[in-house]
């Protein structure tokens, strides 16, 4: 028997508190702590990150530095530009422009990320969900897909300092 997959809509979080205001939450020094999982759900890597976030003329910048448990260091700089429906999101390893929507305590960001996989570039579709838990804590869950199949996920917490 086949069952259809249901997708969660950002609208389901519209009345949830605290209200996520990206310009307020993503402002100042933040830290992130998380794991990468393979398609079976097994944790394959751990990481900590420092994030310097600020807004100028209504445009947000998140300067991220990731340190993985194997010693690898990665950098990503996000730019968030307000649109009529949320934010346009760009970064050096993001193909095109990601689209973010915010409702209630939630933010959903969809984008295509290019990673290095076994020496070759690989593009993954990312469905990124964030939920603000309190004034200083945001939970983040990202699902990574290739050709429509889940190939991994990322879970992390972001904490305002």
PDB file of C-alpha atoms in Angstrom:
ATOM      1  CA  UNK A   1       0.000   0.000   0.000  1.00  0.00           C
ATOM      2  CA  UNK A   2       1.378   3.387  -0.977  1.00  0.00           C
ATOM      3  CA  UNK A   3       1.002   6.469   1.166  1.00  0.00           C
ATOM      4  CA  UNK A   4       1.644  10.011   0.073  1.00  0.00           C
ATOM      5  CA  UNK A   5       4.319  12.155   1.664  1.00  0.00           C
ATOM      6  CA  UNK A   6       3.051  15.193   3.464  1.00  0.00           C
ATOM      7  CA  UNK A   7       4.975  18.407   3.581  1.00  0.00           C
ATOM      8  CA  UNK A   8       4.785  20.930   6.361  1.00  0.00           C
ATOM      9  CA  UNK A   9       3.795  24.442   5.381  1.00  0.00           C
ATOM     10  CA  UNK A  10       5.429  27.499   6.941  1.00  0.00           C
ATOM     11  CA  UNK A  11       1.870  28.761   7.567  1.00  0.00           C
ATOM     12  CA  UNK A  12       1.410  26.084  10.257  1.00  0.00           C
ATOM     13  CA  UNK A  13       3.806  28.064  12.492  1.00  0.00           C
ATOM     14  CA  UNK A  14       2.222  31.511  11.977  1.00  0.00           C
ATOM     15  CA  UNK A  15       0.846  31.769  15.524  1.00  0.00           C
ATOM     16  CA  UNK A  16       3.821  30.187  17.305  1.00  0.00           C
ATOM     17  CA  UNK A  17       5.825  32.231  19.784  1.00  0.00           C
ATOM     18  CA  UNK A  18       8.320  33.709  20.149  1.00  0.00           C
ATOM     19  CA  UNK A  19       8.014  35.490  16.807  1.00  0.00           C
ATOM     20  CA  UNK A  20      11.239  35.005  14.822  1.00  0.00           C
ATOM     21  CA  UNK A  21      12.608  38.331  13.635  1.00  0.00           C
ATOM     22  CA  UNK A  22      15.713  37.479  11.561  1.00  0.00           C
ATOM     23  CA  UNK A  23      17.050  41.045  11.855  1.00  0.00           C
ATOM     24  CA  UNK A  24      16.945  40.787  15.651  1.00  0.00           C
ATOM     25  CA  UNK A  25      18.016  37.150  16.123  1.00  0.00           C
ATOM     26  CA  UNK A  26      20.761  37.112  13.476  1.00  0.00           C
ATOM     27  CA  UNK A  27      22.523  40.142  14.875  1.00  0.00           C
ATOM     28  CA  UNK A  28      25.743  40.054  16.888  1.00  0.00           C
ATOM     29  CA  UNK A  29      27.834  37.066  17.907  1.00  0.00           C
ATOM     30  CA  UNK A  30      26.266  33.598  17.717  1.00  0.00           C
ATOM     31  CA  UNK A  31      27.549  30.055  18.041  1.00  0.00           C
ATOM     32  CA  UNK A  32      26.296  26.875  16.394  1.00  0.00           C
ATOM     33  CA  UNK A  33      26.773  23.243  17.430  1.00  0.00           C
ATOM     34  CA  UNK A  34      25.623  20.303  15.393  1.00  0.00           C
ATOM     35  CA  UNK A  35      25.945  17.032  13.540  1.00  0.00           C
ATOM     36  CA  UNK A  36      25.866  15.784   9.961  1.00  0.00           C
ATOM     37  CA  UNK A  37      24.030  12.527   9.303  1.00  0.00           C
ATOM     38  CA  UNK A  38      24.120  10.181   6.332  1.00  0.00           C
ATOM     39  CA  UNK A  39      20.964   8.996   4.589  1.00  0.00           C
ATOM     40  CA  UNK A  40      20.402   6.252   7.167  1.00  0.00           C
ATOM     41  CA  UNK A  41      20.507   8.751  10.047  1.00  0.00           C
ATOM     42  CA  UNK A  42      23.968   7.780  11.320  1.00  0.00           C
ATOM     43  CA  UNK A  43      26.018  10.711  12.615  1.00  0.00           C
ATOM     44  CA  UNK A  44      29.132  11.039  10.454  1.00  0.00           C
ATOM     45  CA  UNK A  45      30.564  14.400  11.604  1.00  0.00           C
ATOM     46  CA  UNK A  46      30.311  16.874  14.451  1.00  0.00           C
ATOM     47  CA  UNK A  47      30.937  20.617  14.238  1.00  0.00           C
ATOM     48  CA  UNK A  48      31.022  23.895  16.103  1.00  0.00           C
ATOM     49  CA  UNK A  49      30.705  27.257  14.388  1.00  0.00           C
ATOM     50  CA  UNK A  50      31.094  30.915  15.191  1.00  0.00           C
ATOM     51  CA  UNK A  51      28.795  33.374  13.427  1.00  0.00           C
ATOM     52  CA  UNK A  52      29.237  37.122  13.173  1.00  0.00           C
ATOM     53  CA  UNK A  53      25.875  38.531  12.054  1.00  0.00           C
ATOM     54  CA  UNK A  54      24.969  42.117  11.223  1.00  0.00           C
ATOM     55  CA  UNK A  55      22.624  44.267   9.123  1.00  0.00           C
ATOM     56  CA  UNK A  56      23.468  47.319   7.032  1.00  0.00           C
ATOM     57  CA  UNK A  57      20.866  49.223   5.019  1.00  0.00           C
ATOM     58  CA  UNK A  58      18.379  46.388   5.595  1.00  0.00           C
ATOM     59  CA  UNK A  59      20.724  43.699   4.162  1.00  0.00           C
ATOM     60  CA  UNK A  60      21.871  40.939   6.532  1.00  0.00           C
ATOM     61  CA  UNK A  61      25.296  39.294   6.550  1.00  0.00           C
ATOM     62  CA  UNK A  62      26.146  36.092   8.424  1.00  0.00           C
ATOM     63  CA  UNK A  63      29.877  35.324   8.481  1.00  0.00           C
ATOM     64  CA  UNK A  64      30.189  31.665   9.483  1.00  0.00           C
ATOM     65  CA  UNK A  65      33.285  29.666  10.451  1.00  0.00           C
ATOM     66  CA  UNK A  66      32.745  25.910  10.916  1.00  0.00           C
ATOM     67  CA  UNK A  67      35.257  23.676  12.709  1.00  0.00           C
ATOM     68  CA  UNK A  68      34.626  19.957  12.224  1.00  0.00           C
ATOM     69  CA  UNK A  69      35.687  17.126  14.531  1.00  0.00           C
ATOM     70  CA  UNK A  70      38.299  15.976  11.979  1.00  0.00           C
ATOM     71  CA  UNK A  71      39.938  19.438  11.992  1.00  0.00           C
ATOM     72  CA  UNK A  72      38.491  20.679   8.686  1.00  0.00           C
ATOM     73  CA  UNK A  73      37.546  24.362   8.680  1.00  0.00           C
ATOM     74  CA  UNK A  74      34.890  25.763   6.338  1.00  0.00           C
ATOM     75  CA  UNK A  75      33.714  29.333   5.829  1.00  0.00           C
ATOM     76  CA  UNK A  76      30.360  30.512   4.473  1.00  0.00           C
ATOM     77  CA  UNK A  77      29.111  34.087   4.215  1.00  0.00           C
ATOM     78  CA  UNK A  78      25.356  34.463   3.782  1.00  0.00           C
ATOM     79  CA  UNK A  79      23.656  37.606   2.507  1.00  0.00           C
ATOM     80  CA  UNK A  80      19.962  38.014   3.364  1.00  0.00           C
ATOM     81  CA  UNK A  81      18.044  40.554   1.286  1.00  0.00           C
ATOM     82  CA  UNK A  82      14.414  41.299   2.207  1.00  0.00           C
ATOM     83  CA  UNK A  83      11.812  40.541  -0.499  1.00  0.00           C
ATOM     84  CA  UNK A  84       8.034  40.886  -0.576  1.00  0.00           C
ATOM     85  CA  UNK A  85       7.669  37.246   0.591  1.00  0.00           C
ATOM     86  CA  UNK A  86      10.653  36.874   2.951  1.00  0.00           C
ATOM     87  CA  UNK A  87      14.336  36.954   2.065  1.00  0.00           C
ATOM     88  CA  UNK A  88      16.604  36.179  -0.861  1.00  0.00           C
ATOM     89  CA  UNK A  89      19.654  34.286   0.429  1.00  0.00           C
ATOM     90  CA  UNK A  90      23.015  33.989  -1.292  1.00  0.00           C
ATOM     91  CA  UNK A  91      26.396  32.510  -0.363  1.00  0.00           C
ATOM     92  CA  UNK A  92      29.566  31.593  -2.236  1.00  0.00           C
ATOM     93  CA  UNK A  93      28.765  27.874  -2.402  1.00  0.00           C
ATOM     94  CA  UNK A  94      25.035  28.336  -3.054  1.00  0.00           C
ATOM     95  CA  UNK A  95      23.952  27.997  -6.687  1.00  0.00           C
ATOM     96  CA  UNK A  96      21.590  30.812  -7.605  1.00  0.00           C
ATOM     97  CA  UNK A  97      19.498  32.458  -4.914  1.00  0.00           C
ATOM     98  CA  UNK A  98      17.841  30.710  -1.998  1.00  0.00           C
ATOM     99  CA  UNK A  99      14.359  31.681  -0.871  1.00  0.00           C
ATOM    100  CA  UNK A 100      13.411  32.121   2.779  1.00  0.00           C
ATOM    101  CA  UNK A 101       9.990  32.591   4.355  1.00  0.00           C
ATOM    102  CA  UNK A 102       9.321  33.502   7.978  1.00  0.00           C
ATOM    103  CA  UNK A 103       6.072  32.892   9.900  1.00  0.00           C
ATOM    104  CA  UNK A 104       5.630  32.829  13.663  1.00  0.00           C
ATOM    105  CA  UNK A 105       8.691  31.225  15.250  1.00  0.00           C
ATOM    106  CA  UNK A 106       9.780  29.460  12.039  1.00  0.00           C
ATOM    107  CA  UNK A 107      11.909  30.145   8.997  1.00  0.00           C
ATOM    108  CA  UNK A 108      12.144  27.894   5.949  1.00  0.00           C
ATOM    109  CA  UNK A 109      15.025  28.354   3.519  1.00  0.00           C
ATOM    110  CA  UNK A 110      15.373  26.415   0.258  1.00  0.00           C
ATOM    111  CA  UNK A 111      18.560  26.515  -1.804  1.00  0.00           C
ATOM    112  CA  UNK A 112      21.028  24.470  -3.853  1.00  0.00           C
ATOM    113  CA  UNK A 113      24.401  23.903  -2.162  1.00  0.00           C
ATOM    114  CA  UNK A 114      27.507  22.857  -4.068  1.00  0.00           C
ATOM    115  CA  UNK A 115      29.904  20.684  -2.067  1.00  0.00           C
ATOM    116  CA  UNK A 116      33.106  18.836  -2.856  1.00  0.00           C
ATOM    117  CA  UNK A 117      32.365  15.100  -2.821  1.00  0.00           C
ATOM    118  CA  UNK A 118      35.308  12.776  -3.430  1.00  0.00           C
ATOM    119  CA  UNK A 119      37.123  15.465  -5.401  1.00  0.00           C
ATOM    120  CA  UNK A 120      34.180  16.467  -7.607  1.00  0.00           C
ATOM    121  CA  UNK A 121      31.508  19.135  -7.243  1.00  0.00           C
ATOM    122  CA  UNK A 122      28.100  17.863  -6.176  1.00  0.00           C
ATOM    123  CA  UNK A 123      24.921  19.944  -6.038  1.00  0.00           C
ATOM    124  CA  UNK A 124      22.409  19.183  -3.291  1.00  0.00           C
ATOM    125  CA  UNK A 125      18.941  20.618  -2.770  1.00  0.00           C
ATOM    126  CA  UNK A 126      18.615  21.811   0.826  1.00  0.00           C
ATOM    127  CA  UNK A 127      15.330  22.187   2.707  1.00  0.00           C
ATOM    128  CA  UNK A 128      16.363  24.171   5.776  1.00  0.00           C
ATOM    129  CA  UNK A 129      13.968  24.686   8.726  1.00  0.00           C
ATOM    130  CA  UNK A 130      14.644  26.887  11.764  1.00  0.00           C
ATOM    131  CA  UNK A 131      12.534  27.327  14.896  1.00  0.00           C
ATOM    132  CA  UNK A 132      13.203  29.972  17.527  1.00  0.00           C
ATOM    133  CA  UNK A 133      12.800  28.393  20.963  1.00  0.00           C
ATOM    134  CA  UNK A 134      13.523  31.457  23.110  1.00  0.00           C
ATOM    135  CA  UNK A 135      15.376  34.801  22.918  1.00  0.00           C
ATOM    136  CA  UNK A 136      18.770  33.093  22.602  1.00  0.00           C
ATOM    137  CA  UNK A 137      18.106  29.689  21.026  1.00  0.00           C
ATOM    138  CA  UNK A 138      17.207  28.556  17.525  1.00  0.00           C
ATOM    139  CA  UNK A 139      16.961  24.928  16.373  1.00  0.00           C
ATOM    140  CA  UNK A 140      17.858  24.100  12.770  1.00  0.00           C
ATOM    141  CA  UNK A 141      17.216  20.984  10.695  1.00  0.00           C
ATOM    142  CA  UNK A 142      18.316  20.644   7.080  1.00  0.00           C
ATOM    143  CA  UNK A 143      17.425  17.833   4.696  1.00  0.00           C
ATOM    144  CA  UNK A 144      19.871  17.261   1.822  1.00  0.00           C
ATOM    145  CA  UNK A 145      18.563  15.718  -1.418  1.00  0.00           C
ATOM    146  CA  UNK A 146      20.023  14.610  -4.734  1.00  0.00           C
ATOM    147  CA  UNK A 147      17.678  13.572  -7.587  1.00  0.00           C
ATOM    148  CA  UNK A 148      14.794  13.780  -5.099  1.00  0.00           C
ATOM    149  CA  UNK A 149      16.347  11.249  -2.709  1.00  0.00           C
ATOM    150  CA  UNK A 150      17.415  12.116   0.825  1.00  0.00           C
ATOM    151  CA  UNK A 151      21.197  11.741   1.042  1.00  0.00           C
ATOM    152  CA  UNK A 152      21.769  13.296   4.460  1.00  0.00           C
ATOM    153  CA  UNK A 153      20.705  15.792   7.082  1.00  0.00           C
ATOM    154  CA  UNK A 154      22.119  18.356   9.462  1.00  0.00           C
ATOM    155  CA  UNK A 155      20.848  19.128  12.958  1.00  0.00           C
ATOM    156  CA  UNK A 156      22.159  22.056  14.953  1.00  0.00           C
ATOM    157  CA  UNK A 157      21.406  24.627  17.593  1.00  0.00           C
ATOM    158  CA  UNK A 158      22.295  28.310  17.203  1.00  0.00           C
ATOM    159  CA  UNK A 159      22.834  30.300  20.401  1.00  0.00           C
ATOM    160  CA  UNK A 160      23.050  34.082  20.769  1.00  0.00           C
ATOM    161  CA  UNK A 161      25.901  35.185  23.004  1.00  0.00           C
TER     162      UNK A 161
END
